[in-house]
Tab-separated table of C-alpha atoms in Angstrom:
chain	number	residue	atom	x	y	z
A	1	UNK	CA	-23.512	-11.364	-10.879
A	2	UNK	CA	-20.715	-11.499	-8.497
A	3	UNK	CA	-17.131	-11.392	-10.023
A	4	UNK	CA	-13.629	-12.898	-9.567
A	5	UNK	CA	-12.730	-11.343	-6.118
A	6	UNK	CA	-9.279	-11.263	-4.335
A	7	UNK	CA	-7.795	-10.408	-0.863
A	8	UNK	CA	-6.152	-8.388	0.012
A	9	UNK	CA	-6.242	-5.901	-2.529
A	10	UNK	CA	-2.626	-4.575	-1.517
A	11	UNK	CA	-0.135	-6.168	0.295
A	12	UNK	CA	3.161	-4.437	1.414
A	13	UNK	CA	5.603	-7.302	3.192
A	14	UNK	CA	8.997	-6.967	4.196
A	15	UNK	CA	11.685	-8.450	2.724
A	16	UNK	CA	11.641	-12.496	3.664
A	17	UNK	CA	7.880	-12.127	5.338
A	18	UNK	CA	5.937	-14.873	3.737
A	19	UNK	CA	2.692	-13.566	2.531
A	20	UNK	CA	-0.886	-15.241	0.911
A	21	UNK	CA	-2.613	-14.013	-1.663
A	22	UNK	CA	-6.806	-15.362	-2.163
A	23	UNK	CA	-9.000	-15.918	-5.242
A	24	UNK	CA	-12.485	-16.412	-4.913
A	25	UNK	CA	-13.170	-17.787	-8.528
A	26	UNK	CA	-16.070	-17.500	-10.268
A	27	UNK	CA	-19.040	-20.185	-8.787
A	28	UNK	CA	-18.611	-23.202	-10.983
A	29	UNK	CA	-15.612	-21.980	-13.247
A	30	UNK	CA	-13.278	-25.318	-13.467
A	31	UNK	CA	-10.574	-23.604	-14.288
A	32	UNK	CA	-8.180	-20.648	-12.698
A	33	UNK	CA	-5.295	-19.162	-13.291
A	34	UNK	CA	-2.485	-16.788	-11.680
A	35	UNK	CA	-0.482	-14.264	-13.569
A	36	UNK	CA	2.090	-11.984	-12.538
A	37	UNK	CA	1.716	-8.206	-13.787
A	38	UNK	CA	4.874	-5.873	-13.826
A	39	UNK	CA	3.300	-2.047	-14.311
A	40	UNK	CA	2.520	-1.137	-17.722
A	41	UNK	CA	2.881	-5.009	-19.081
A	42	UNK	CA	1.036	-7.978	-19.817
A	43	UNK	CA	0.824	-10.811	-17.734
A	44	UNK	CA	2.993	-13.608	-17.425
A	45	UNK	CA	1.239	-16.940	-16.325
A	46	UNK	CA	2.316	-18.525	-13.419
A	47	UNK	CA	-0.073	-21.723	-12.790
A	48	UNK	CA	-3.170	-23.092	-14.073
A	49	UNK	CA	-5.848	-25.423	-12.150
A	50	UNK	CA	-8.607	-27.829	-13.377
A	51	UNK	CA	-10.753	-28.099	-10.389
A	52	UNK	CA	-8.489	-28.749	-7.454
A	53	UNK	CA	-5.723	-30.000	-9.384
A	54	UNK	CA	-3.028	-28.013	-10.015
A	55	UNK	CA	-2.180	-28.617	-14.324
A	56	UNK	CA	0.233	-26.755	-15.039
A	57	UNK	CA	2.750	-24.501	-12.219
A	58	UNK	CA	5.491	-24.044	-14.901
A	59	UNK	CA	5.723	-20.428	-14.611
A	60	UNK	CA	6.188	-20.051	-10.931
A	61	UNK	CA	9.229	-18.646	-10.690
A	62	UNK	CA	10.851	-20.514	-8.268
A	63	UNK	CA	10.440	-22.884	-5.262
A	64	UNK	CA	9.403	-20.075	-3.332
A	65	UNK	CA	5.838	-19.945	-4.505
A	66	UNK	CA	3.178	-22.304	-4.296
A	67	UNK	CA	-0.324	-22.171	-4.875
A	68	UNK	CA	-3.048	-24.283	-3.970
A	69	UNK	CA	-6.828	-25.100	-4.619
A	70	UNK	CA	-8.291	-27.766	-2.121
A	71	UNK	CA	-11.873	-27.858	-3.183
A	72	UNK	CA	-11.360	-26.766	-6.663
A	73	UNK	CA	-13.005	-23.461	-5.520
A	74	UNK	CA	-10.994	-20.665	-3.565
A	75	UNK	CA	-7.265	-20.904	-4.509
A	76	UNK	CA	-4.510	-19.592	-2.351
A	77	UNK	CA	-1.060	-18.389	-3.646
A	78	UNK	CA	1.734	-18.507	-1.100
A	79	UNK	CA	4.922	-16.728	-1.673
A	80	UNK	CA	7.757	-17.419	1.256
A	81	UNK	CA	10.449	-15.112	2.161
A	82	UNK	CA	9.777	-12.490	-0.059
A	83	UNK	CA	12.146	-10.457	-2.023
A	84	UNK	CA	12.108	-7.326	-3.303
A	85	UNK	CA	11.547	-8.763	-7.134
A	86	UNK	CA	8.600	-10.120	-5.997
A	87	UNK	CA	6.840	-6.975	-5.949
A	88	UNK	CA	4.273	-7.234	-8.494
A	89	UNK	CA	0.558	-7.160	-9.127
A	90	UNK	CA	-1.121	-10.828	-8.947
A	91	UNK	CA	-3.911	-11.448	-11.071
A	92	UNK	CA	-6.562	-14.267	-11.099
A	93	UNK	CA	-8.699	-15.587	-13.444
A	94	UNK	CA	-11.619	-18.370	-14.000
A	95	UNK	CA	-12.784	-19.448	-16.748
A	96	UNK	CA	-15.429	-21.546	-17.657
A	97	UNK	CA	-14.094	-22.922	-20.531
A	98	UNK	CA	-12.529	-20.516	-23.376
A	99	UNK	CA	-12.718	-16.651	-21.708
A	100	UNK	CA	-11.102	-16.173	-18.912
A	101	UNK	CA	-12.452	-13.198	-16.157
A	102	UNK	CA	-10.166	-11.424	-14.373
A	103	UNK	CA	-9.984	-10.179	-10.682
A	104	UNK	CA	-9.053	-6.680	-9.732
A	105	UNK	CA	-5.455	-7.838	-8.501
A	106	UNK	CA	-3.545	-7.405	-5.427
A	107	UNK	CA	-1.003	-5.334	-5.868
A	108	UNK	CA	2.018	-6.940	-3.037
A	109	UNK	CA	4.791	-4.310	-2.228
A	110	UNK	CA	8.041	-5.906	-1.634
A	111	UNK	CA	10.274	-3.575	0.836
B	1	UNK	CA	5.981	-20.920	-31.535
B	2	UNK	CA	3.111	-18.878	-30.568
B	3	UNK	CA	3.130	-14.781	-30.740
B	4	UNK	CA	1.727	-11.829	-30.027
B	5	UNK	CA	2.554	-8.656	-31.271
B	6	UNK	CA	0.658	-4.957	-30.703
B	7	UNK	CA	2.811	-2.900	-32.668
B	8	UNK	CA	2.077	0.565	-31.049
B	9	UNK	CA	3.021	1.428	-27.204
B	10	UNK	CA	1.124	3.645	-27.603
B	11	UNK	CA	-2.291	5.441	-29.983
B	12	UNK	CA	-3.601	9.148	-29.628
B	13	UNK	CA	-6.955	9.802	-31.019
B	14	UNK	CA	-9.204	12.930	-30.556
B	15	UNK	CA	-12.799	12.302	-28.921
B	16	UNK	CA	-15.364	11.557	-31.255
B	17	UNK	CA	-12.773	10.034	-34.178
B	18	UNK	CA	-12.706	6.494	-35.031
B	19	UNK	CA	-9.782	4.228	-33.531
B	20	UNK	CA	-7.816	1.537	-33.817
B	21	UNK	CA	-5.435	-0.693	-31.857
B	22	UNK	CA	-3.229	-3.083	-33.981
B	23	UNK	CA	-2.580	-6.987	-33.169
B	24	UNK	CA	-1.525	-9.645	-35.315
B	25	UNK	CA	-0.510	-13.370	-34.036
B	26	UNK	CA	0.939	-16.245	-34.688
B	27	UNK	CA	-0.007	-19.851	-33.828
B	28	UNK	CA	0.656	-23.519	-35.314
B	29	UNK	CA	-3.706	-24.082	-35.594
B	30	UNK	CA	-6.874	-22.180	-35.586
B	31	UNK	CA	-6.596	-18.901	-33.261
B	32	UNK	CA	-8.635	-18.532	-30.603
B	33	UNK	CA	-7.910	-14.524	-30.071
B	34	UNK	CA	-9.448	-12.032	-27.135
B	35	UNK	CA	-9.478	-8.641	-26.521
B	36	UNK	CA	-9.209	-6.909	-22.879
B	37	UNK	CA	-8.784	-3.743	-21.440
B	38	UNK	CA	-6.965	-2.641	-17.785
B	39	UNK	CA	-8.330	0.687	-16.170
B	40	UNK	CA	-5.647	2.141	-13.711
B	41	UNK	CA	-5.110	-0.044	-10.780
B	42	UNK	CA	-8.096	-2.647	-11.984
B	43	UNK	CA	-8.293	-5.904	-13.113
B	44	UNK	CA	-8.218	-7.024	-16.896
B	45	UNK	CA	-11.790	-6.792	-18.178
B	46	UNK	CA	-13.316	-9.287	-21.142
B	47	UNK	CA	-13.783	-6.996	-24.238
B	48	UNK	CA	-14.500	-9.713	-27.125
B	49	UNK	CA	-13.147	-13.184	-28.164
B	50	UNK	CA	-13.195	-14.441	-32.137
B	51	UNK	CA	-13.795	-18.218	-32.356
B	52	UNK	CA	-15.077	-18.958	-35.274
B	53	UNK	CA	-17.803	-17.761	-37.948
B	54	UNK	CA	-18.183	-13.954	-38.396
B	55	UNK	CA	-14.718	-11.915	-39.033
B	56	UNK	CA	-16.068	-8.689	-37.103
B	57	UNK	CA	-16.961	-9.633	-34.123
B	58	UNK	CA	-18.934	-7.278	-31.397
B	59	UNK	CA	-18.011	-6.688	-27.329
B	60	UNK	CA	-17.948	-4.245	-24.875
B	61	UNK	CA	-18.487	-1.002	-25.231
B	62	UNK	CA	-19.289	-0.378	-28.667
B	63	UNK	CA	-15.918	-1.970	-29.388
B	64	UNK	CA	-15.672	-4.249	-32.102
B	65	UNK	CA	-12.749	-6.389	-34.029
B	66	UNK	CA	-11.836	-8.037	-37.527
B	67	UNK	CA	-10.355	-11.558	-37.626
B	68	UNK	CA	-8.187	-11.358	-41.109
B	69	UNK	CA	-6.619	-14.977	-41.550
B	70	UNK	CA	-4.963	-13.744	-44.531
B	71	UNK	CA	-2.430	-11.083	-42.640
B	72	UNK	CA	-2.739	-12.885	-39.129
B	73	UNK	CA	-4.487	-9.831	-37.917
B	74	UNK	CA	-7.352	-9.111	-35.508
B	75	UNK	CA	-7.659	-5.346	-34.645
B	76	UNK	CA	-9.414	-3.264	-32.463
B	77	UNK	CA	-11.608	-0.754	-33.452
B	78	UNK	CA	-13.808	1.416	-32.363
B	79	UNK	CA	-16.425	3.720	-35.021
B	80	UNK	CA	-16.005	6.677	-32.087
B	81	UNK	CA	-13.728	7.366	-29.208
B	82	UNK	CA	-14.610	8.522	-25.768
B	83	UNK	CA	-12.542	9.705	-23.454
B	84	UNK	CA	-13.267	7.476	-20.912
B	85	UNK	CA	-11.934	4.724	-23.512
B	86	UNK	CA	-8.569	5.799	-22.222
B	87	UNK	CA	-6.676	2.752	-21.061
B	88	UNK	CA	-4.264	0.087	-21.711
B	89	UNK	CA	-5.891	-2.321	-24.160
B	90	UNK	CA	-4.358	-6.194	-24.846
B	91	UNK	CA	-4.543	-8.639	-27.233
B	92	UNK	CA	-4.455	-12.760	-26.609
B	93	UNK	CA	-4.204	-15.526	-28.493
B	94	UNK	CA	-4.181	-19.228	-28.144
B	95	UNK	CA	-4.255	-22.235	-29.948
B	96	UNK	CA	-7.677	-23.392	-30.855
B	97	UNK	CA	-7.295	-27.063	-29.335
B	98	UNK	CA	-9.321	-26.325	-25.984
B	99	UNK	CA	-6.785	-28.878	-24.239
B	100	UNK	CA	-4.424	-25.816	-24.939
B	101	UNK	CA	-5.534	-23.700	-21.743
B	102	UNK	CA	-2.605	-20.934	-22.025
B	103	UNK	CA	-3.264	-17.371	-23.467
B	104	UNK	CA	-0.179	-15.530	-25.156
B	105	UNK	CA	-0.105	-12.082	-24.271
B	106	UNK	CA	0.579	-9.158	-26.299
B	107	UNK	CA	2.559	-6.135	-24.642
B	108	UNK	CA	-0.303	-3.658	-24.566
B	109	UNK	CA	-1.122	-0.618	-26.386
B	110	UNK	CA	-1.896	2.527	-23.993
B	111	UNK	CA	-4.607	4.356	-25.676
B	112	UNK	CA	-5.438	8.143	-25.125
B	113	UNK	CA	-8.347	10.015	-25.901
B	114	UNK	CA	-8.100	13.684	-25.733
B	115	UNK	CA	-11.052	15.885	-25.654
């Protein structure tokens, strides 16, 4: 069956270019989640969502990003004037309930 | 406060030997505590979860893992390696309240198989 997807796959901005990143969950997962992947380390979460609401955003690191998840379906992740720290790889997951599947990333290239 | 730790960067084995990747935890209730592996520029991929009952527990890829409450443990392992099995393998835990939604990560363990 079909898979966490995301879009793009990479993403090279220049500095202060906003960019979005997409999820396409899992159909009928409640729940999703964003991490941020340096290379060779593990991820570090950045929000969670129950359906459309948005639980838990404490590890965004600042106001800069800001995700979203309207229908409690495809989620967005919107980071504004990028900088060059922001260069990372963005995960996704869903999870219907104690698991969570991962997407293949997009990898976003700060220069 | 809730941990993670793989104590090896990083574990050599030669093709056709057993393995094993190390993880123990810490958490304030019952562990709920995963297994994934990353292939070069790919996603995370599901390996195997202990919840409860059985210690070894089966996944992916004739991988399979020991839940030892006694040393906090729950390590990877693997009867024979493959080459392809080359790649960075991690190790979550969380607490076993499913309010509590957040995995802790551990820092990964690159694992290479050489023919």
């Amino acid at each position: 069956g079909a898979g966490v997807s995301q879009s793009p796959r990479y993403k090279v901005a220049k500095r202060g270019q906003d960019v979005a990143l997409r999820c396409d969950p899992i159909s009928g997962h409640v729940s999703l989640f964003w991490y941020q992947q340096a290379l060779g380390q593990g991820p570090e979460f950045l929000t969670y969502f129950q359906n459309e609401a948005q639980l838990d955003k404490s590890g965004l690191p600042s106001d800069r990003f800001f995700a979203e998840r309207p229908e409690g379906s495809v989620s967005t992740l919107k980071i504004q004037r990028t900088q060059q720290e922001d260069s990372a790889v963005y995960l996704c997951a869903s999870s219907p309930g104690r698991e969570q599947f991962f997407g293949p990333g997009t990898r976003l290239t700060v220069l | 406060a809730q941990s993670v730790a793989q104590p090896e960067d990083q574990v050599n084995v030669a093709e056709g030997n057993p393995l094993t990747v190390k993880c123990t935890y810490s958490v304030s209730g019952n562990p709920y505590l995963f297994w994934y592996v990353q292939y070069p520029n790919r996603g995370l991929q599901f390996l195997l979860k202990y919840i409860t009952g059985d210690n070894l527990v089966k996944g992916s890829y004739g991988f399979e893992a020991e839940f030892n409450k006694s040393q906090t443990s729950f390590h990877l392992k693997k009867p024979s390696a493959l080459v392809s099995d080359s790649a960075l393998y991690f190790c979550a835990v969380r607490d076993g309240v499913d309010s509590n939604y957040q995995l802790i990560w551990g820092a990964g363990t690159k694992l290479i198989i050489k023919p």
